[in-house]
Coordinates of C-alpha atoms in Angstrom, one line a residue:
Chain A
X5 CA -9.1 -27.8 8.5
X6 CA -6.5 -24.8 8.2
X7 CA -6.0 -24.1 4.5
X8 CA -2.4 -23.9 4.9
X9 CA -1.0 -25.9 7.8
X10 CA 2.4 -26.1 9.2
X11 CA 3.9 -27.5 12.1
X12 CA 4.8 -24.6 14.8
X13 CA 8.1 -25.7 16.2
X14 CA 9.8 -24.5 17.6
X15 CA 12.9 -26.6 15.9
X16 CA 15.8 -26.2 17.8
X17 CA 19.2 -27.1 16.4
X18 CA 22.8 -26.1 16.3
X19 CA 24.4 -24.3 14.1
X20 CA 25.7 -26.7 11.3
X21 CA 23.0 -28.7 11.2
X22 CA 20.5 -29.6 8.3
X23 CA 16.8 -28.8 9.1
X24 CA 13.3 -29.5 7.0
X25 CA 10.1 -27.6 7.0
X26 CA 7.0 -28.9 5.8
X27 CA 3.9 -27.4 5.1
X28 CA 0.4 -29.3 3.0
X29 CA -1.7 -26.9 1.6
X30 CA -5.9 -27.9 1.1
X31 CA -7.0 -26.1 -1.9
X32 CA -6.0 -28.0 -5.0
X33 CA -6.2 -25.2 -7.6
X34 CA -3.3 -23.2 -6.1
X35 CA -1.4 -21.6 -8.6
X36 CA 1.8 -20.6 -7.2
X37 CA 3.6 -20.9 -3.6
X38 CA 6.4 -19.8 -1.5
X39 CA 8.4 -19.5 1.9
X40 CA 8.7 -16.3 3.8
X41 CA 10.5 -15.5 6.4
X42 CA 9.7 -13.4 9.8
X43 CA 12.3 -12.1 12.1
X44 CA 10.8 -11.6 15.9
X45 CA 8.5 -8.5 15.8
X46 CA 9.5 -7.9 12.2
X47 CA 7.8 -7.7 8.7
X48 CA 7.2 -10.5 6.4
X49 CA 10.2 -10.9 4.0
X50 CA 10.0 -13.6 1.0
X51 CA 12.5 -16.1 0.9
X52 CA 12.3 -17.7 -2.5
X53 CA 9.2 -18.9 -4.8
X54 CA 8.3 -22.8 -4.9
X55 CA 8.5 -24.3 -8.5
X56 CA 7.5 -27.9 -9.5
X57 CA 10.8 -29.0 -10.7
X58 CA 12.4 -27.9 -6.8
X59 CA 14.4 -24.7 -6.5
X60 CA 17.6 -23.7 -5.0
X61 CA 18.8 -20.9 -3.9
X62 CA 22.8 -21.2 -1.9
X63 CA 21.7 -23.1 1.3
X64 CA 18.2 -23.4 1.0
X65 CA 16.2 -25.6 -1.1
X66 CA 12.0 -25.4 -1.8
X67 CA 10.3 -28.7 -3.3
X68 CA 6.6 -29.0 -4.3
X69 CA 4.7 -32.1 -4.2
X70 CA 1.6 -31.1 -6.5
X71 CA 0.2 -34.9 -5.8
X72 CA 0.6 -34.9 -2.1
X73 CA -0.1 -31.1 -1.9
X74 CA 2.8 -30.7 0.6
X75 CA 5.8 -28.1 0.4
X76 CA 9.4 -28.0 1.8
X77 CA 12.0 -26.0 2.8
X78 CA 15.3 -27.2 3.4
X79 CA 17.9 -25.3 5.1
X80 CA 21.9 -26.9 4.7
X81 CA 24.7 -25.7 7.2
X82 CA 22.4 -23.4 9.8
X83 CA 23.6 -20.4 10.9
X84 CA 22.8 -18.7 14.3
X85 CA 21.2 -16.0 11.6
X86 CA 18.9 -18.4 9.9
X87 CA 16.8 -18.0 13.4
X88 CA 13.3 -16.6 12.3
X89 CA 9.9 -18.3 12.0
X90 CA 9.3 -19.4 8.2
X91 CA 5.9 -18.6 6.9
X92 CA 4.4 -21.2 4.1
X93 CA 2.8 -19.2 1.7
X94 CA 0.1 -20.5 -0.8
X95 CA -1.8 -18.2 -4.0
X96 CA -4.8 -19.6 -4.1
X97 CA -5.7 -16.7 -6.3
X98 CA -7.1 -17.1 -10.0
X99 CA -6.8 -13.4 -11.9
X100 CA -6.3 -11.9 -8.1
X101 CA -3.6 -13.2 -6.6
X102 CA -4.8 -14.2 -3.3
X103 CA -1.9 -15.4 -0.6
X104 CA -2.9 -17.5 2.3
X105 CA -0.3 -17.5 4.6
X106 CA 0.8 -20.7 7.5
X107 CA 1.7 -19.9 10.8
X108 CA 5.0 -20.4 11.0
X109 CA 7.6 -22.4 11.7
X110 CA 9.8 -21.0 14.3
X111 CA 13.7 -22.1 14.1
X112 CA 16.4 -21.5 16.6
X113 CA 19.9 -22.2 15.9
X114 CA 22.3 -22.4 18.8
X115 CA 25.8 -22.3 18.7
Chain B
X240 CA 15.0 -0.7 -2.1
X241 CA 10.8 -0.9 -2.0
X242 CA 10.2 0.6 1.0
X243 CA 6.4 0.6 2.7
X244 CA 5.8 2.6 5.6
X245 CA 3.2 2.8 8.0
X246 CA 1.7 5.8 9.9
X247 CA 2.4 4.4 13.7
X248 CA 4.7 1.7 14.9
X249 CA 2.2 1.2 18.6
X250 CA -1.3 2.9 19.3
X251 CA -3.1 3.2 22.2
X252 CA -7.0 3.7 21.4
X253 CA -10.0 3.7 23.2
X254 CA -13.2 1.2 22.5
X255 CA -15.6 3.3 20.2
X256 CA -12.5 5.8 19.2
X257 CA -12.4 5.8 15.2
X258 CA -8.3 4.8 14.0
X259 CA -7.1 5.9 11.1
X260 CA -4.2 3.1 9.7
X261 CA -2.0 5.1 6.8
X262 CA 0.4 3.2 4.6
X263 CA 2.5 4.2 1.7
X264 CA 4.9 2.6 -0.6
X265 CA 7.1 4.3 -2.9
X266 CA 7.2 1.4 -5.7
X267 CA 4.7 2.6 -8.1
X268 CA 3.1 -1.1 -6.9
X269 CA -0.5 -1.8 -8.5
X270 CA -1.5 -4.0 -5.5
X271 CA -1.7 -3.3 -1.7
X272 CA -3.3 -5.0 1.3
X273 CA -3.9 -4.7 4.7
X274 CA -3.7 -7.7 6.9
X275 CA -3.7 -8.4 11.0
X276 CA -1.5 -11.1 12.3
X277 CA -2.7 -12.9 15.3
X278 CA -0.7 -15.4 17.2
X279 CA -1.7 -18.6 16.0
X280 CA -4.0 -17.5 13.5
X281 CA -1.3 -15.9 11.2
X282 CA -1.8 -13.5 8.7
X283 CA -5.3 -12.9 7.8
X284 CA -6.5 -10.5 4.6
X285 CA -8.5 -8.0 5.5
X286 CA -9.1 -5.7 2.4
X287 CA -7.2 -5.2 -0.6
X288 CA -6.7 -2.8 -3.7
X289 CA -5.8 -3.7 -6.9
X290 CA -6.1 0.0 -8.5
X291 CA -6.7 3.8 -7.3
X292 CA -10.6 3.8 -5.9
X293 CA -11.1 -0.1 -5.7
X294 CA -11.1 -2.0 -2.8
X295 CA -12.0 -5.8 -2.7
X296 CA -12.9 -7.6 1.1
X297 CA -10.2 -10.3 2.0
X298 CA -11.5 -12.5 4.7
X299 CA -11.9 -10.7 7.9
X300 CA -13.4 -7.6 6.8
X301 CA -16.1 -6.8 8.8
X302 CA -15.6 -3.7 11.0
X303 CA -12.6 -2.1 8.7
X304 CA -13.0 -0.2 6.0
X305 CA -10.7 1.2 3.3
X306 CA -9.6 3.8 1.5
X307 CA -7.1 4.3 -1.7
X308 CA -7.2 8.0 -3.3
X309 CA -3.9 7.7 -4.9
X310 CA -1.7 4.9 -5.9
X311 CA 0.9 5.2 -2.8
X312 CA -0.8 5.1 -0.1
X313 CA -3.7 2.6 1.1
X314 CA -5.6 3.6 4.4
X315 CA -7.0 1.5 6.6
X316 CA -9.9 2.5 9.1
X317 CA -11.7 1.5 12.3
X318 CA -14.7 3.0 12.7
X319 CA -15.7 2.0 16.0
X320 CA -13.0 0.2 17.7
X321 CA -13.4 -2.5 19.6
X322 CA -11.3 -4.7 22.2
X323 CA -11.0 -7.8 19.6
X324 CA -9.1 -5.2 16.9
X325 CA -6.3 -5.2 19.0
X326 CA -3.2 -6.5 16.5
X327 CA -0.2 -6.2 14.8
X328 CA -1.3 -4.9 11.1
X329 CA 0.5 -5.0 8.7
X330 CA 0.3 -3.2 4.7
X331 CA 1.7 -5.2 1.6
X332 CA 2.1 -4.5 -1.8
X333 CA 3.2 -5.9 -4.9
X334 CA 3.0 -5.6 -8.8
X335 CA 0.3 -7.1 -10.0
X336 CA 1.7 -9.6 -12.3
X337 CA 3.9 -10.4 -9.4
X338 CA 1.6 -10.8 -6.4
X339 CA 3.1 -13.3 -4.9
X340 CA 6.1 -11.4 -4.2
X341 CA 4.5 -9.0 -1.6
X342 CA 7.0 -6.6 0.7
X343 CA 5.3 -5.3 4.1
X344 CA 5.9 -2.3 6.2
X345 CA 6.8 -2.8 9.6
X346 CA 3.6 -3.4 11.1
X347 CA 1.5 -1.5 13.7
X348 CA 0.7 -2.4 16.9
X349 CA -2.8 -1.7 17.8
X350 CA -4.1 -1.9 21.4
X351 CA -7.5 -0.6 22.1
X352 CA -8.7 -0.3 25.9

């Protein structure tokens, strides 16, 4: 079983639209987690950090489900821009911070 | 702006051929890590530094070494390549009360014939 495991896509909607990301995560003790996002044949770039209470951030919102050790990313009004695969990250690091990265979720907006 | 560069953007080596992977970042970052991304395997930790001279094994690090004389710049080495090193790597690095927060350089595309 992956330890980080998210569904590849790719999710193709048009641009308006409301789109959701999950991700479930195996290692209980993870300390902290977040959602990255990769551009074609770009770097890594971090979105925003998950917190337990659900975080927001203009059109994007992150929940965390410690119980069900799943993660989400929400994405309101999608713009052509928002097209990018969206790496769930996970620190299963205790002292070291560790990150164990998902595959990716690739999204394509059209117009 | 942290900015994190990288030595090459696309290599061409040969099997055996040592490779010499250099990355620096201008941050004054505690952390940095070298990773390869694979597609459908993701990113996968092969070594990272905490401090100057120490170097911990992520999860892939057999056949890479590493080495980190100064606090900028993290190199990452292939001693004897081999056909199933060929990958995008990538170098990270972050504060290290803040390690989830890592910024990459731009990758390097390794091919080895």
């Amino acid at each position: 079983r992956k330890e980080v495991e998210q569904d590849p896509g790719p999710f193709n909607v048009p641009e308006g639209a409301t789109v959701a990301f999950n991700c479930t995560y195996s290692n209980s003790a993870s300390q902290s987690f977040f959602w990255y996002r990769q551009d074609c044949r770009k770097e890594p770039k971090l979105l925003m950090s998950v917190y337990s209470s659900g975080n927001e951030d203009g059109r994007f919102t992150a929940q965390l489900n410690r119980a069900s050790q799943y993660i989400s990313l929400l994405i309101r009004d999608s713009k052509l821009s928002d097209s990018a695969t969206y790496l769930c990250v996970v620190n299963e690091g205790t002292g070291f911070q560790k990150l164990v990265f998902g595959t990716g979720t690739r999204l394509l907006v059209s117009p | 702006d942290v900015k994190v560069t990288q030595s090459s953007r696309y290599l061409v080596k040969r099997t055996g051929e040592k490779v010499f992977l250099e990355c620096v970042q201008d941050m004054d970052h505690e952390n940095m890590f070298w990773y390869r991304q694979d597609p459908g395997l993701g990113l996968r930790l092969i070594y990272f530094s905490y401090d100057v001279k120490m170097k911990e094994k992520g999860d892939i690090p057999e056949g890479y070494s590493v080495s980190r004389e100064k606090k900028e710049r993290f190199s990452l080495i292939l001693e004897s390549a081999s056909t199933n090193q060929t990958s995008m790597y990538l170098c990270a690095s972050s504060f290290s009360d803040r390690g989830g927060e890592q910024y990459f350089g731009p990758g390097t595309r390794l091919t080895v014939t």
